[in-house]
Amino acid sequence: MGVDGTVAAERVAVLDFGGQYAQLIARRVRECHVYCELLAGDTPPERLRSGGFAAVILSGGPSSVYGADAPFAHPGLWSCGLPLLGICYGQQLLAHALGGRVEPADHGEYGGAELEVVAAEGVLAGLPQHMPVWMSHGDRVLSPPPGFAVLGRTATTPVAAMGSAARRLYGVQFHPEVAHTPAGMQVLRNFLHGVCGLRGSWSMGRYAEAASAALAAEVGDGRAIVALSGGVDSSVATALVYRALGDRVTAIYVDHGLQRAGEVEEVTAGFAGAFPGLRFVHVSAADRFLAALRGVTDPEEKRRTIGRTFIEVFEQEAARLGPVDFLVQGTIYPDVIESGAAAGAATIKTHHNVGGLPERMRLRLLEPLRPLFKDEVRTLGEELGLPPELVWRQPFPGPGLAIRILGEVTEARLELLRRADAVVREELGPHGLGREIWQGFAVLPGARTVGVMGDGRSYGELVAVRAIASLDGMTADWARLPHEVLARLSARLVNEVPGVNRVVYDITSKPPATIEWE
Ligand code: XMP
């Protein structure tokens, strides 16, 4: 079994042509219990073979095959013998490369459409004659390549699905990965199980087993440390590496004093309860962080200060443990994608994690969660026995509340924000909003406003509430909270948090804003 818990020949590559749904395709494939990874659109077939990939899915993308900068697949892909499914732009690439006719768009087809199934076979096997599908394209395929059959069409797209059973090459113009195509999962299952013959034996339990065996083999007799921040990713990484290494790993939890109310206690008690044998070092360094942050108001400077102090404190603690060979980090797939995409791109924010530590301390880096998405990390956490309060906590930034206090961070403002944040989390939790809302929190913009409380004038702090829905934190929309919830939030924040006299709700999506305010 491989490190990812797959048996040989049960891995699928999703080649990414820049479509907004490429990650979603990967998730759907894994929901079919087939392990899959996103790779660059022009990945050569030799890499696919050497990586053990048994099938390929081409994602959609914003380009036209006739565009000047159109991304193309590697020319050897079509004849390399691997079964292939092209989705949207992926189908157009397939048609264009093998001699079909792709028509540049006068107008596109966006949103719901009805697919007429011309031949219920291949990826459309077992589907009804008419079914709703989701479209989002400009160009369309007018005729399939020689040897391909038209499997489906819509009123405006003559080739909405096509295939060659002999070559195991298929294309669909619609998006089977989105919920607006109700039979989409059936299309993917047809491809994975029917066309490719994959059994679908991947599960998070297998992942846990295989990843822990791989960690044990890699570390051998060595010793490891893990930087536990209390966030979901580092908690799950800690649980996994503890399973693999037992007392040869030490978790170092640096409490920077920028945590939410009750958080430090929750994390320490959660770990002590779930893994009584875990070597756990809790470092209280709040004073040191506050001192370093004194007078710092620039957002980037704040992040750098926290990152630098974190490294200093962590290094000091690690030195007390004696020789260590490995550092475990909870990097997950979206982090990998974001940093890849960020090569040469503008730095929006300097993300604070333990970057810089491995080189400085001459440690080898282990990232056992690297191929996983956030929701998969949570499933793995449950599998490993982490308490639900830790597994289901909201993502929380490494620099903590410091980047939600605009201007200087002081103990008094931290305390105020902690109280406000606790109210926001309490109000969002019981409405079932807890799991639907990716993050919901309070921000102190640092503005003071005039109010009237009792019969007197007040001049208090403004609190902003931010609640967002998101799939992966990369894009987000503000949550349409019921008015009653907003009303209660406003009343409770003003009544229960001394010093607050006004509340606003942040109604900006990402982009153009980011989720955090700094
Ligand atoms: P932004 O504000 O960039 O946030 O839209 C996207 C997601 O990342 C979290 N975030 C961080 N996480 N270190 C982290 O570990 C950081 O420095 C950091 N900054 C933002 C943020 O809470 C959101 O979930």
PDB file of C-alpha atoms in Angstrom, residues 40-245:
ATOM      1  CA  ALA A  40      -0.637  20.581 -13.904  1.00  0.00           C
ATOM      2  CA  GLY A  41      -2.564  20.425 -17.182  1.00  0.00           C
ATOM      3  CA  ASP A  42       0.486  19.547 -19.288  1.00  0.00           C
ATOM      4  CA  THR A  43       1.827  16.772 -17.025  1.00  0.00           C
ATOM      5  CA  PRO A  44       3.632  14.300 -19.321  1.00  0.00           C
ATOM      6  CA  PRO A  45       2.233  10.756 -19.579  1.00  0.00           C
ATOM      7  CA  GLU A  46       5.514   9.288 -18.263  1.00  0.00           C
ATOM      8  CA  ARG A  47       4.927  11.139 -14.987  1.00  0.00           C
ATOM      9  CA  LEU A  48       1.414   9.820 -14.813  1.00  0.00           C
ATOM     10  CA  ARG A  49       2.694   6.291 -15.348  1.00  0.00           C
ATOM     11  CA  SER A  50       5.551   6.569 -12.864  1.00  0.00           C
ATOM     12  CA  GLY A  51       3.184   8.133 -10.326  1.00  0.00           C
ATOM     13  CA  GLY A  52       0.978   5.064 -10.569  1.00  0.00           C
ATOM     14  CA  PHE A  53      -2.036   6.902 -11.976  1.00  0.00           C
ATOM     15  CA  ALA A  54      -4.587   4.619 -13.570  1.00  0.00           C
ATOM     16  CA  ALA A  55      -6.853   7.212 -15.132  1.00  0.00           C
ATOM     17  CA  VAL A  56      -6.996  10.884 -16.012  1.00  0.00           C
ATOM     18  CA  ILE A  57      -9.676  13.547 -15.740  1.00  0.00           C
ATOM     19  CA  LEU A  58      -9.208  16.860 -17.534  1.00  0.00           C
ATOM     20  CA  SER A  59     -10.745  19.790 -15.712  1.00  0.00           C
ATOM     21  CA  GLY A  60     -12.587  22.700 -17.238  1.00  0.00           C
ATOM     22  CA  GLY A  61     -10.955  26.065 -17.653  1.00  0.00           C
ATOM     23  CA  PRO A  62     -11.657  29.615 -18.759  1.00  0.00           C
ATOM     24  CA  SER A  63      -9.759  29.380 -22.070  1.00  0.00           C
ATOM     25  CA  SER A  64     -10.746  28.690 -25.649  1.00  0.00           C
ATOM     26  CA  VAL A  65      -8.717  26.122 -27.574  1.00  0.00           C
ATOM     27  CA  TYR A  66      -8.315  28.880 -30.173  1.00  0.00           C
ATOM     28  CA  GLY A  67      -6.998  31.416 -27.670  1.00  0.00           C
ATOM     29  CA  ALA A  68      -3.429  32.702 -27.933  1.00  0.00           C
ATOM     30  CA  ASP A  69      -2.474  31.438 -24.475  1.00  0.00           C
ATOM     31  CA  ALA A  70      -4.684  28.346 -24.414  1.00  0.00           C
ATOM     32  CA  PRO A  71      -3.222  25.724 -22.073  1.00  0.00           C
ATOM     33  CA  PHE A  72      -2.821  22.378 -23.850  1.00  0.00           C
ATOM     34  CA  ALA A  73      -2.351  18.871 -22.579  1.00  0.00           C
ATOM     35  CA  HIS A  74       0.889  17.022 -23.332  1.00  0.00           C
ATOM     36  CA  PRO A  75       0.569  15.769 -26.942  1.00  0.00           C
ATOM     37  CA  GLY A  76       1.378  12.223 -25.833  1.00  0.00           C
ATOM     38  CA  LEU A  77      -1.581  12.098 -23.477  1.00  0.00           C
ATOM     39  CA  TRP A  78      -4.220  11.021 -26.002  1.00  0.00           C
ATOM     40  CA  SER A  79      -2.392   7.890 -27.096  1.00  0.00           C
ATOM     41  CA  CYS A  80      -0.798   6.859 -23.819  1.00  0.00           C
ATOM     42  CA  GLY A  81      -3.467   4.240 -23.185  1.00  0.00           C
ATOM     43  CA  LEU A  82      -4.811   5.629 -19.919  1.00  0.00           C
ATOM     44  CA  PRO A  83      -8.599   6.005 -19.774  1.00  0.00           C
ATOM     45  CA  LEU A  84      -9.569   9.656 -19.819  1.00  0.00           C
ATOM     46  CA  LEU A  85     -12.555  11.891 -19.114  1.00  0.00           C
ATOM     47  CA  GLY A  86     -12.507  15.495 -20.344  1.00  0.00           C
ATOM     48  CA  ILE A  87     -14.874  17.886 -18.593  1.00  0.00           C
ATOM     49  CA  CYS A  88     -15.981  21.159 -20.270  1.00  0.00           C
ATOM     50  CA  TYR A  89     -12.743  22.696 -21.618  1.00  0.00           C
ATOM     51  CA  GLY A  90     -11.299  19.201 -21.125  1.00  0.00           C
ATOM     52  CA  GLN A  91     -13.792  17.807 -23.642  1.00  0.00           C
ATOM     53  CA  GLN A  92     -13.010  20.610 -26.084  1.00  0.00           C
ATOM     54  CA  LEU A  93      -9.299  19.838 -25.813  1.00  0.00           C
ATOM     55  CA  LEU A  94      -9.965  16.179 -26.471  1.00  0.00           C
ATOM     56  CA  ALA A  95     -12.154  16.958 -29.488  1.00  0.00           C
ATOM     57  CA  HIS A  96      -9.727  19.535 -30.869  1.00  0.00           C
ATOM     58  CA  ALA A  97      -6.681  17.270 -30.473  1.00  0.00           C
ATOM     59  CA  LEU A  98      -8.235  14.221 -32.126  1.00  0.00           C
ATOM     60  CA  GLY A  99      -9.888  15.858 -35.129  1.00  0.00           C
ATOM     61  CA  GLY A 100     -13.358  16.845 -33.905  1.00  0.00           C
ATOM     62  CA  ARG A 101     -14.845  20.276 -34.604  1.00  0.00           C
ATOM     63  CA  VAL A 102     -14.855  22.880 -31.882  1.00  0.00           C
ATOM     64  CA  GLU A 103     -16.731  26.076 -32.648  1.00  0.00           C
ATOM     65  CA  PRO A 104     -15.562  29.370 -31.142  1.00  0.00           C
ATOM     66  CA  ALA A 105     -18.367  30.995 -29.183  1.00  0.00           C
ATOM     67  CA  ASP A 106     -20.755  33.728 -30.360  1.00  0.00           C
ATOM     68  CA  HIS A 107     -22.561  33.255 -27.125  1.00  0.00           C
ATOM     69  CA  GLY A 108     -22.166  30.779 -24.274  1.00  0.00           C
ATOM     70  CA  GLU A 109     -24.408  28.421 -22.350  1.00  0.00           C
ATOM     71  CA  TYR A 110     -24.404  29.156 -18.637  1.00  0.00           C
ATOM     72  CA  GLY A 111     -26.479  27.594 -15.901  1.00  0.00           C
ATOM     73  CA  GLY A 112     -29.009  24.792 -16.025  1.00  0.00           C
ATOM     74  CA  ALA A 113     -29.717  22.903 -19.263  1.00  0.00           C
ATOM     75  CA  GLU A 114     -31.456  19.692 -20.202  1.00  0.00           C
ATOM     76  CA  LEU A 115     -29.274  16.913 -21.502  1.00  0.00           C
ATOM     77  CA  GLU A 116     -30.790  14.523 -23.977  1.00  0.00           C
ATOM     78  CA  VAL A 117     -29.050  11.196 -23.596  1.00  0.00           C
ATOM     79  CA  VAL A 118     -28.565   9.884 -27.118  1.00  0.00           C
ATOM     80  CA  ALA A 119     -26.783   6.677 -26.054  1.00  0.00           C
ATOM     81  CA  ALA A 120     -26.910   5.543 -22.417  1.00  0.00           C
ATOM     82  CA  GLU A 121     -23.494   3.933 -22.434  1.00  0.00           C
ATOM     83  CA  GLY A 122     -19.950   4.591 -21.226  1.00  0.00           C
ATOM     84  CA  VAL A 123     -20.007   7.511 -18.800  1.00  0.00           C
ATOM     85  CA  LEU A 124     -23.745   7.949 -19.401  1.00  0.00           C
ATOM     86  CA  ALA A 125     -24.623   4.279 -18.703  1.00  0.00           C
ATOM     87  CA  GLY A 126     -27.891   3.819 -16.860  1.00  0.00           C
ATOM     88  CA  LEU A 127     -28.945   7.456 -17.102  1.00  0.00           C
ATOM     89  CA  PRO A 128     -32.472   8.559 -18.072  1.00  0.00           C
ATOM     90  CA  GLN A 129     -33.191   9.952 -21.518  1.00  0.00           C
ATOM     91  CA  HIS A 130     -33.516  13.496 -20.228  1.00  0.00           C
ATOM     92  CA  MET A 131     -31.687  14.932 -17.253  1.00  0.00           C
ATOM     93  CA  PRO A 132     -30.755  18.347 -15.836  1.00  0.00           C
ATOM     94  CA  VAL A 133     -27.094  19.322 -16.131  1.00  0.00           C
ATOM     95  CA  TRP A 134     -25.032  22.395 -15.284  1.00  0.00           C
ATOM     96  CA  MET A 135     -23.277  24.225 -18.111  1.00  0.00           C
ATOM     97  CA  SER A 136     -20.684  26.961 -18.102  1.00  0.00           C
ATOM     98  CA  HIS A 137     -18.983  27.361 -21.451  1.00  0.00           C
ATOM     99  CA  GLY A 138     -18.398  29.562 -24.445  1.00  0.00           C
ATOM    100  CA  ASP A 139     -17.038  27.300 -27.215  1.00  0.00           C
ATOM    101  CA  ARG A 140     -18.863  24.103 -28.071  1.00  0.00           C
ATOM    102  CA  VAL A 141     -18.081  20.834 -29.811  1.00  0.00           C
ATOM    103  CA  LEU A 142     -19.940  20.597 -33.145  1.00  0.00           C
ATOM    104  CA  SER A 143     -18.793  17.143 -34.174  1.00  0.00           C
ATOM    105  CA  PRO A 144     -16.790  14.494 -32.335  1.00  0.00           C
ATOM    106  CA  PRO A 145     -13.441  13.120 -33.530  1.00  0.00           C
ATOM    107  CA  PRO A 146     -13.497  10.105 -35.879  1.00  0.00           C
ATOM    108  CA  GLY A 147     -14.287   6.912 -33.986  1.00  0.00           C
ATOM    109  CA  PHE A 148     -16.208   8.757 -31.259  1.00  0.00           C
ATOM    110  CA  ALA A 149     -19.947   8.430 -30.681  1.00  0.00           C
ATOM    111  CA  VAL A 150     -22.163  11.309 -29.631  1.00  0.00           C
ATOM    112  CA  LEU A 151     -23.673  10.237 -26.297  1.00  0.00           C
ATOM    113  CA  GLY A 152     -25.658  13.335 -25.386  1.00  0.00           C
ATOM    114  CA  ARG A 153     -26.720  16.784 -26.580  1.00  0.00           C
ATOM    115  CA  THR A 154     -28.566  19.860 -25.384  1.00  0.00           C
ATOM    116  CA  ALA A 155     -30.662  22.372 -27.324  1.00  0.00           C
ATOM    117  CA  THR A 156     -27.577  24.515 -28.006  1.00  0.00           C
ATOM    118  CA  THR A 157     -24.694  22.023 -27.794  1.00  0.00           C
ATOM    119  CA  PRO A 158     -24.723  19.253 -30.390  1.00  0.00           C
ATOM    120  CA  VAL A 159     -21.997  17.256 -28.623  1.00  0.00           C
ATOM    121  CA  ALA A 160     -22.628  17.545 -24.896  1.00  0.00           C
ATOM    122  CA  ALA A 161     -21.173  14.088 -24.239  1.00  0.00           C
ATOM    123  CA  MET A 162     -19.054  11.843 -26.448  1.00  0.00           C
ATOM    124  CA  GLY A 163     -16.906   8.783 -26.167  1.00  0.00           C
ATOM    125  CA  SER A 164     -14.838   6.058 -27.712  1.00  0.00           C
ATOM    126  CA  ALA A 165     -15.385   2.826 -25.785  1.00  0.00           C
ATOM    127  CA  ALA A 166     -12.508   1.141 -27.650  1.00  0.00           C
ATOM    128  CA  ARG A 167      -9.983   3.795 -26.577  1.00  0.00           C
ATOM    129  CA  ARG A 168     -11.667   4.532 -23.234  1.00  0.00           C
ATOM    130  CA  LEU A 169     -11.702   8.258 -24.002  1.00  0.00           C
ATOM    131  CA  TYR A 170     -14.755  10.293 -22.947  1.00  0.00           C
ATOM    132  CA  GLY A 171     -15.797  13.904 -22.820  1.00  0.00           C
ATOM    133  CA  VAL A 172     -18.713  15.784 -21.287  1.00  0.00           C
ATOM    134  CA  GLN A 173     -19.479  19.439 -21.844  1.00  0.00           C
ATOM    135  CA  PHE A 174     -21.481  19.745 -18.627  1.00  0.00           C
ATOM    136  CA  HIS A 175     -20.101  19.710 -15.078  1.00  0.00           C
ATOM    137  CA  PRO A 176     -20.776  16.383 -13.355  1.00  0.00           C
ATOM    138  CA  GLU A 177     -18.931  17.555 -10.222  1.00  0.00           C
ATOM    139  CA  VAL A 178     -21.409  20.264  -9.194  1.00  0.00           C
ATOM    140  CA  ALA A 179     -24.580  19.643  -7.217  1.00  0.00           C
ATOM    141  CA  HIS A 180     -26.662  21.277  -9.976  1.00  0.00           C
ATOM    142  CA  THR A 181     -26.037  18.155 -12.058  1.00  0.00           C
ATOM    143  CA  PRO A 182     -27.979  15.692  -9.876  1.00  0.00           C
ATOM    144  CA  ALA A 183     -26.788  12.611 -11.808  1.00  0.00           C
ATOM    145  CA  GLY A 184     -23.201  13.934 -11.884  1.00  0.00           C
ATOM    146  CA  MET A 185     -21.888  11.482  -9.317  1.00  0.00           C
ATOM    147  CA  GLN A 186     -23.324   8.653 -11.414  1.00  0.00           C
ATOM    148  CA  VAL A 187     -21.361   9.964 -14.402  1.00  0.00           C
ATOM    149  CA  LEU A 188     -18.154   9.983 -12.346  1.00  0.00           C
ATOM    150  CA  ARG A 189     -18.867   6.528 -10.924  1.00  0.00           C
ATOM    151  CA  ASN A 190     -19.521   5.240 -14.449  1.00  0.00           C
ATOM    152  CA  PHE A 191     -16.124   6.523 -15.481  1.00  0.00           C
ATOM    153  CA  LEU A 192     -14.169   5.380 -12.431  1.00  0.00           C
ATOM    154  CA  HIS A 193     -15.771   2.017 -11.804  1.00  0.00           C
ATOM    155  CA  GLY A 194     -17.303   1.153 -15.183  1.00  0.00           C
ATOM    156  CA  VAL A 195     -14.821   2.511 -17.732  1.00  0.00           C
ATOM    157  CA  CYS A 196     -11.624   2.327 -15.643  1.00  0.00           C
ATOM    158  CA  GLY A 197     -12.546  -0.722 -13.559  1.00  0.00           C
ATOM    159  CA  LEU A 198     -11.399   0.872 -10.292  1.00  0.00           C
ATOM    160  CA  ARG A 199     -12.798  -0.789  -7.186  1.00  0.00           C
ATOM    161  CA  GLY A 200     -12.942   2.281  -4.993  1.00  0.00           C
ATOM    162  CA  SER A 201     -11.288   0.939  -1.881  1.00  0.00           C
ATOM    163  CA  TRP A 202      -9.795   4.173  -0.563  1.00  0.00           C
ATOM    164  CA  SER A 203     -10.972   5.352   2.832  1.00  0.00           C
ATOM    165  CA  MET A 204      -9.728   7.634   5.551  1.00  0.00           C
ATOM    166  CA  GLY A 205      -9.132   4.619   7.795  1.00  0.00           C
ATOM    167  CA  ARG A 206      -6.741   3.218   5.211  1.00  0.00           C
ATOM    168  CA  TYR A 207      -5.119   6.591   4.857  1.00  0.00           C
ATOM    169  CA  ALA A 208      -4.514   6.749   8.608  1.00  0.00           C
ATOM    170  CA  GLU A 209      -2.980   3.272   8.597  1.00  0.00           C
ATOM    171  CA  ALA A 210      -0.793   3.831   5.568  1.00  0.00           C
ATOM    172  CA  ALA A 211       0.339   7.341   6.501  1.00  0.00           C
ATOM    173  CA  SER A 212       1.251   6.249   9.994  1.00  0.00           C
ATOM    174  CA  ALA A 213       3.216   3.247   8.659  1.00  0.00           C
ATOM    175  CA  ALA A 214       5.042   5.551   6.236  1.00  0.00           C
ATOM    176  CA  LEU A 215       5.890   8.016   9.034  1.00  0.00           C
ATOM    177  CA  ALA A 216       7.215   5.220  11.243  1.00  0.00           C
ATOM    178  CA  ALA A 217       9.387   3.917   8.397  1.00  0.00           C
ATOM    179  CA  GLU A 218      10.728   7.359   7.556  1.00  0.00           C
ATOM    180  CA  VAL A 219      11.580   8.381  11.120  1.00  0.00           C
ATOM    181  CA  GLY A 220      13.058   4.988  12.053  1.00  0.00           C
ATOM    182  CA  ASP A 221      14.781   5.383  15.420  1.00  0.00           C
ATOM    183  CA  GLY A 222      14.825   9.180  15.138  1.00  0.00           C
ATOM    184  CA  ARG A 223      12.877  11.708  17.155  1.00  0.00           C
ATOM    185  CA  ALA A 224      10.353  14.277  16.020  1.00  0.00           C
ATOM    186  CA  ILE A 225       8.675  17.404  17.248  1.00  0.00           C
ATOM    187  CA  VAL A 226       5.367  18.807  16.121  1.00  0.00           C
ATOM    188  CA  ALA A 227       4.352  22.446  16.346  1.00  0.00           C
ATOM    189  CA  LEU A 228       0.829  22.314  17.722  1.00  0.00           C
ATOM    190  CA  SER A 229      -1.097  25.566  17.268  1.00  0.00           C
ATOM    191  CA  GLY A 230      -4.442  24.244  18.423  1.00  0.00           C
ATOM    192  CA  GLY A 231      -5.891  24.639  14.924  1.00  0.00           C
ATOM    193  CA  VAL A 232      -7.516  21.686  13.160  1.00  0.00           C
ATOM    194  CA  ASP A 233      -4.611  20.866  10.859  1.00  0.00           C
ATOM    195  CA  SER A 234      -1.837  20.826  13.422  1.00  0.00           C
ATOM    196  CA  SER A 235      -4.059  18.931  15.883  1.00  0.00           C
ATOM    197  CA  VAL A 236      -4.747  16.194  13.350  1.00  0.00           C
ATOM    198  CA  ALA A 237      -1.087  16.066  12.310  1.00  0.00           C
ATOM    199  CA  THR A 238      -0.178  15.650  15.986  1.00  0.00           C
ATOM    200  CA  ALA A 239      -2.680  12.839  16.469  1.00  0.00           C
ATOM    201  CA  LEU A 240      -1.384  11.054  13.395  1.00  0.00           C
ATOM    202  CA  VAL A 241       2.284  11.349  14.252  1.00  0.00           C
ATOM    203  CA  TYR A 242       1.580  10.238  17.820  1.00  0.00           C
ATOM    204  CA  ARG A 243      -0.063   7.124  16.464  1.00  0.00           C
ATOM    205  CA  ALA A 244       2.989   6.484  14.315  1.00  0.00           C
ATOM    206  CA  LEU A 245       5.766   7.343  16.770  1.00  0.00           C
TER     207      LEU A 245
END
